[in-house]
Amino acid sequence: MGQYSIETGLYQERTILKDTYFTPPFNVVEIREDKTNPLMEVMIMSSSPGFFNLDDYKIEINVKTNTLLNLQTQSYQRVYDTPDGARQEMKVIIEEDAYFSHVPHPSVPHKGAIFESKNNINLAKNSVLIWGEILACGRKLNGESFAFTKYSSLTEIYREGKLFYKDNLYLKPSAVDFKTLGQYETFTYQANFVSIDPFHSAKDRMAFISTVLAEEEDILFGVSQLSEDACALRVLGNSGEQLFSALKKIQKQLDKHANALRKKEIELKLV
C-alpha cells in the first residue's frame, strides 16, 4: 500500500510545506520556482508506471488557514490489468480562507482494469477549490477502446460539514455500449471540472471557461452553475493532451485570481 500526506503552513505570508509523509512509490517535491509566490506548487512523483493488481493508495491533504496549494501530477495515471482491482482514496481538508487546486493528468485504464477511486473533500465557509479529472476510454491506439472491466470514481464535496456536490462516475463496458448515441458516441475522453470560489462570481468564471473551450476543436462541453459561487464543467473530446492543456489553462488563470486575492490581503495587513 502506498500513501502520502501533505499539510501546509504559513511563514511570512508565504505557504510552506509544514509536514509531509510518503511511502514508496511516492515522492513529494515542491516545484515553486518563485519563492516569493504565495501559492505553493507541489508535484507528486512516483517510481511506479501505474496501478497494478491489489494496489491501494491512501492520500491525505490538509490545506491550513490562509494557505494556497497547487497539487500537480507527474504523468498519465495508468491502470493495468487488475483482475482483483486497484483503488485510491483521497481525503482533503481546506480550512478557512485557504485555496486548493488539483487537475491531475488523465487516467488510462488498460484492458482488464478494475479501478475504484474515492475523493472526500471538506471545505470551510470561505475556502476555495479547483478540482479536475480526465478519463480516457483506454489505449485506443492499441485497440483497447472501453476494454477495461470497470472504472469507478466517486467525488463528494462538503461545505461546512454539509454535502454540496457529488459526482459518481461509474463505467462498466460489459453492461453499457459507450459508443452508442447518448453515451460517448465518437468521443474517447471525458473531463470533469469543478470550481468553488466565494470571492469570485460563478457566472464570470463560467463565461471565462466557455471562452477558453470555444477555441478548441472537436469537443463538446457544458458549464453548469451550482450556486452563486460554484460551477461545474463536463467535456467530451478525442485527445487527452488537448483536454488536459485546456483545463490547465483554466486552472492557471484561476490560480492567478487566488494570488491576487492573497497579495491584496497582504497589502492591507502591511498598511
C-alpha positions as MATLAB code, in Angstrom:
seq = 'MGQYSIETGLYQERTILKDTYFTPPFNVVEIREDKTNPLMEVMIMSSSPGFFNLDDYKIEINVKTNTLLNLQTQSYQRVYDTPDGARQEMKVIIEEDAYFSHVPHPSVPHKGAIFESKNNINLAKNSVLIWGEILACGRKLNGESFAFTKYSSLTEIYREGKLFYKDNLYLKPSAVDFKTLGQYETFTYQANFVSIDPFHSAKDRMAFISTVLAEEEDILFGVSQLSEDACALRVLGNSGEQLFSALKKIQKQLDKHANALRKKEIELKLV';
ca = [
       0.000    0.000    0.000;
       1.385    3.401   -0.998;
       0.467    6.616    0.727;
       1.362   10.261    1.125;
       0.127   13.156    3.221;
       0.648   16.905    2.944;
      -0.008   19.640    5.491;
       0.622   23.257    4.574;
       1.735   26.056    6.856;
       2.241   29.821    6.725;
       5.625   31.522    7.089;
       5.985   35.278    6.454;
       2.751   35.330    4.423;
       4.002   32.503    2.180;
       2.690   28.950    2.045;
       5.203   26.269    3.045;
       5.238   22.503    3.469;
       4.712   22.245    7.204;
       4.542   18.479    7.305;
       4.715   15.715    4.714;
       4.929   11.950    4.770;
       5.190    9.467    1.919;
       5.982    5.832    1.237;
       7.060    4.112   -1.994;
       6.278    4.601   -4.803;
       5.606    8.275   -3.979;
       7.790   11.316   -3.525;
       6.508   14.803   -2.645;
       8.504   17.619   -4.261;
       7.982   21.379   -4.124;
       8.432   22.817   -7.625;
       7.673   26.506   -6.991;
      10.273   28.475   -8.918;
       9.452   31.902   -7.490;
       9.923   31.511   -3.740;
       8.100   34.810   -3.152;
       4.963   33.427   -4.783;
       2.273   32.980   -2.101;
       0.955   29.926   -3.979;
       2.916   26.771   -3.230;
       3.256   24.306   -6.108;
       3.871   20.672   -5.229;
       4.358   17.722   -7.580;
       3.633   14.110   -6.685;
       6.287   11.914   -8.280;
       6.013    8.145   -8.497;
       8.501    5.385   -9.285;
       5.627    3.172  -10.412;
       4.342    3.341  -14.019;
       0.759    2.968  -12.759;
      -1.667    0.878  -10.733;
      -1.096   -2.866  -10.508;
      -3.297   -5.618   -9.115;
      -4.358   -5.001   -5.480;
      -2.614   -1.618   -5.283;
      -4.241    0.507   -2.576;
      -3.218    4.161   -2.317;
      -4.124    6.490    0.565;
      -3.785   10.277    0.244;
      -4.409   12.970    2.857;
      -4.195   16.718    2.158;
      -4.672   19.400    4.818;
      -4.613   22.963    3.464;
      -4.373   25.142    6.537;
      -5.956   28.571    7.094;
      -4.724   31.321    4.724;
      -2.511   28.953    2.716;
      -2.555   28.294   -1.040;
      -1.685   24.935   -2.596;
      -1.490   23.756   -6.195;
      -1.007   19.969   -6.350;
       0.323   18.534   -9.609;
       0.984   15.080  -11.022;
       3.979   13.881  -12.995;
       2.411   11.892  -15.821;
      -0.619    9.963  -17.031;
      -2.104    7.588  -14.449;
      -2.276    4.111  -15.971;
      -4.328    1.256  -14.546;
      -3.001   -2.081  -15.758;
      -4.793   -5.432  -15.960;
      -6.066   -5.730  -12.377;
      -8.270   -8.852  -12.018;
      -8.696   -8.257   -8.267;
      -8.909   -4.486   -8.604;
      -6.892   -1.448   -7.535;
      -8.097    1.516   -5.549;
      -7.217    5.012   -4.372;
      -8.733    7.057   -1.562;
      -8.083   10.793   -1.219;
      -9.168   12.948    1.703;
      -8.810   16.728    1.513;
      -9.446   19.357    4.194;
      -9.417   23.005    3.087;
      -9.569   25.349    6.046;
     -10.862   28.932    6.259;
      -9.518   31.324    3.594;
      -7.411   28.520    2.097;
      -7.039   27.592   -1.576;
      -6.530   24.180   -3.172;
      -6.301   23.365   -6.873;
      -5.710   19.931   -8.373;
      -6.014   18.942  -12.036;
      -4.168   15.618  -12.480;
      -3.085   14.030  -15.744;
      -5.637   11.769  -17.458;
      -6.333    8.267  -16.135;
      -5.905    5.470  -18.687;
      -7.460    2.108  -17.752;
      -5.905   -0.753  -19.755;
      -7.692   -3.902  -20.934;
      -8.983   -5.854  -17.938;
      -8.551   -2.955  -15.497;
     -10.741   -2.700  -12.388;
     -10.293    0.576  -10.547;
     -12.096    2.366   -7.721;
     -11.384    5.923   -6.601;
     -12.967    7.831   -3.730;
     -12.423   11.555   -3.149;
     -13.698   13.193    0.034;
     -13.236   16.983    0.119;
     -14.200   19.209    3.044;
     -14.338   22.999    2.645;
     -14.743   25.727    5.229;
     -17.085   28.665    4.625;
     -14.562   30.820    2.756;
     -12.235   28.225    1.251;
     -11.604   27.805   -2.494;
     -11.448   24.617   -4.548;
     -10.364   23.974   -8.138;
     -10.776   20.279   -8.993;
     -10.424   18.375  -12.253;
     -10.495   14.821  -13.561;
      -9.888   13.349  -17.039;
     -10.652    9.774  -18.064;
      -9.551    8.015  -21.245;
     -11.504    5.200  -22.889;
      -8.308    3.142  -22.667;
      -5.408    2.644  -25.042;
      -7.408    3.333  -28.188;
      -4.347    3.163  -30.478;
      -3.835   -0.400  -29.225;
      -7.441   -1.303  -29.999;
      -8.418   -1.146  -26.310;
     -11.259    1.344  -26.525;
     -13.509    0.655  -23.488;
     -11.781   -2.708  -22.970;
     -11.388   -2.193  -19.215;
     -13.631   -4.165  -16.844;
     -14.822   -1.417  -14.504;
     -13.890    2.143  -13.594;
     -15.434    3.958  -10.628;
     -14.666    7.444   -9.327;
     -16.785    8.930   -6.535;
     -16.210   12.556   -5.534;
     -18.041   14.122   -2.590;
     -17.525   17.778   -1.676;
     -18.755   19.108    1.665;
     -19.064   22.761    2.715;
     -19.207   23.417    6.435;
     -19.980   19.746    7.006;
     -22.903   19.561    4.545;
     -22.809   17.692    1.237;
     -22.596   20.299   -1.521;
     -21.612   18.357   -4.642;
     -21.488   14.671   -5.538;
     -20.237   13.122   -8.740;
     -20.354    9.365   -9.265;
     -18.521    8.322  -12.420;
     -19.179    4.603  -12.957;
     -18.334    2.837  -16.192;
     -18.805   -0.882  -16.871;
     -18.400   -1.508  -20.614;
     -19.809   -5.055  -20.405;
     -23.141   -3.566  -19.280;
     -23.313   -0.449  -21.472;
     -22.109    0.240  -25.000;
     -20.425    3.602  -24.522;
     -20.006    4.134  -28.263;
     -23.762    4.433  -28.816;
     -25.959    7.528  -29.102;
     -26.308    9.364  -25.807;
     -23.074    7.924  -24.404;
     -19.551    8.808  -25.560;
     -20.557    8.215  -29.198;
     -17.417    9.026  -31.259;
     -15.521   10.624  -28.347;
     -12.874    8.826  -26.310;
     -12.083   11.188  -23.407;
     -14.198   12.759  -20.683;
     -13.190   15.638  -18.413;
     -14.901   16.896  -15.268;
     -14.052   20.195  -13.596;
     -15.420   21.966  -10.514;
     -14.720   25.495   -9.276;
     -15.921   26.737   -5.876;
     -14.810   30.268   -5.011;
     -16.778   32.540   -2.645;
     -14.591   35.505   -3.651;
     -15.495   35.487   -7.342;
     -18.743   35.230   -9.317;
     -19.612   31.820  -10.757;
     -21.091   33.489  -13.850;
     -17.813   35.300  -14.564;
     -15.886   32.020  -14.289;
     -18.426   30.253  -16.492;
     -18.003   32.923  -19.171;
     -14.209   32.610  -18.991;
     -14.338   28.795  -19.172;
     -16.676   28.943  -22.169;
     -14.355   31.390  -23.922;
     -11.329   29.131  -23.415;
     -13.084   25.977  -24.597;
     -14.739   27.706  -27.572;
     -11.258   27.942  -29.095;
     -10.852   24.144  -29.010;
     -11.821   21.947  -31.946;
     -13.602   18.577  -31.917;
     -15.007   18.774  -28.390;
     -18.400   19.059  -26.718;
     -18.771   20.837  -23.396;
     -21.323   22.218  -20.980;
     -20.920   24.500  -17.960;
     -23.471   24.428  -15.141;
     -23.923   26.844  -12.249;
     -24.113   25.040   -8.902;
     -24.592   28.163   -6.782;
     -23.679   31.845   -6.839;
     -20.033   30.969   -6.244;
     -19.662   27.500   -7.797;
     -19.827   25.910  -11.242;
     -19.143   22.544  -12.861;
     -17.886   21.615  -16.314;
     -18.218   18.482  -18.469;
     -16.167   17.949  -21.642;
     -16.002   15.208  -24.261;
     -13.044   15.027  -26.642;
     -10.642   12.770  -28.508;
      -7.302   13.912  -27.124;
      -6.113   13.629  -23.542;
      -3.421   16.228  -24.131;
      -5.972   18.653  -25.562;
      -8.335   18.349  -22.607;
      -5.513   18.420  -20.066;
      -3.996   21.520  -21.675;
      -7.375   23.301  -21.732;
      -8.120   22.531  -18.069;
      -4.610   23.607  -17.069;
      -5.122   26.892  -18.902;
      -8.316   27.480  -16.933;
      -6.653   26.417  -13.699;
      -3.672   28.712  -14.253;
      -5.904   31.761  -14.642;
      -7.919   30.874  -11.545;
      -4.655   30.384   -9.619;
      -3.786   33.962  -10.557;
      -7.072   35.069   -9.016;
      -6.064   33.353   -5.792;
      -2.657   35.026   -5.798;
      -4.189   38.417   -6.484;
      -6.572   37.955   -3.587;
      -3.829   36.885   -1.202;
      -1.497   39.720   -2.241;
      -4.311   42.217   -1.681;
      -4.803   40.837    1.836;
      -1.077   41.109    2.496;
      -1.033   44.742    1.359;
      -3.961   45.540    3.632;
      -2.165   43.956    6.579;
       1.015   45.891    5.865;
      -0.897   49.164    5.723;
];
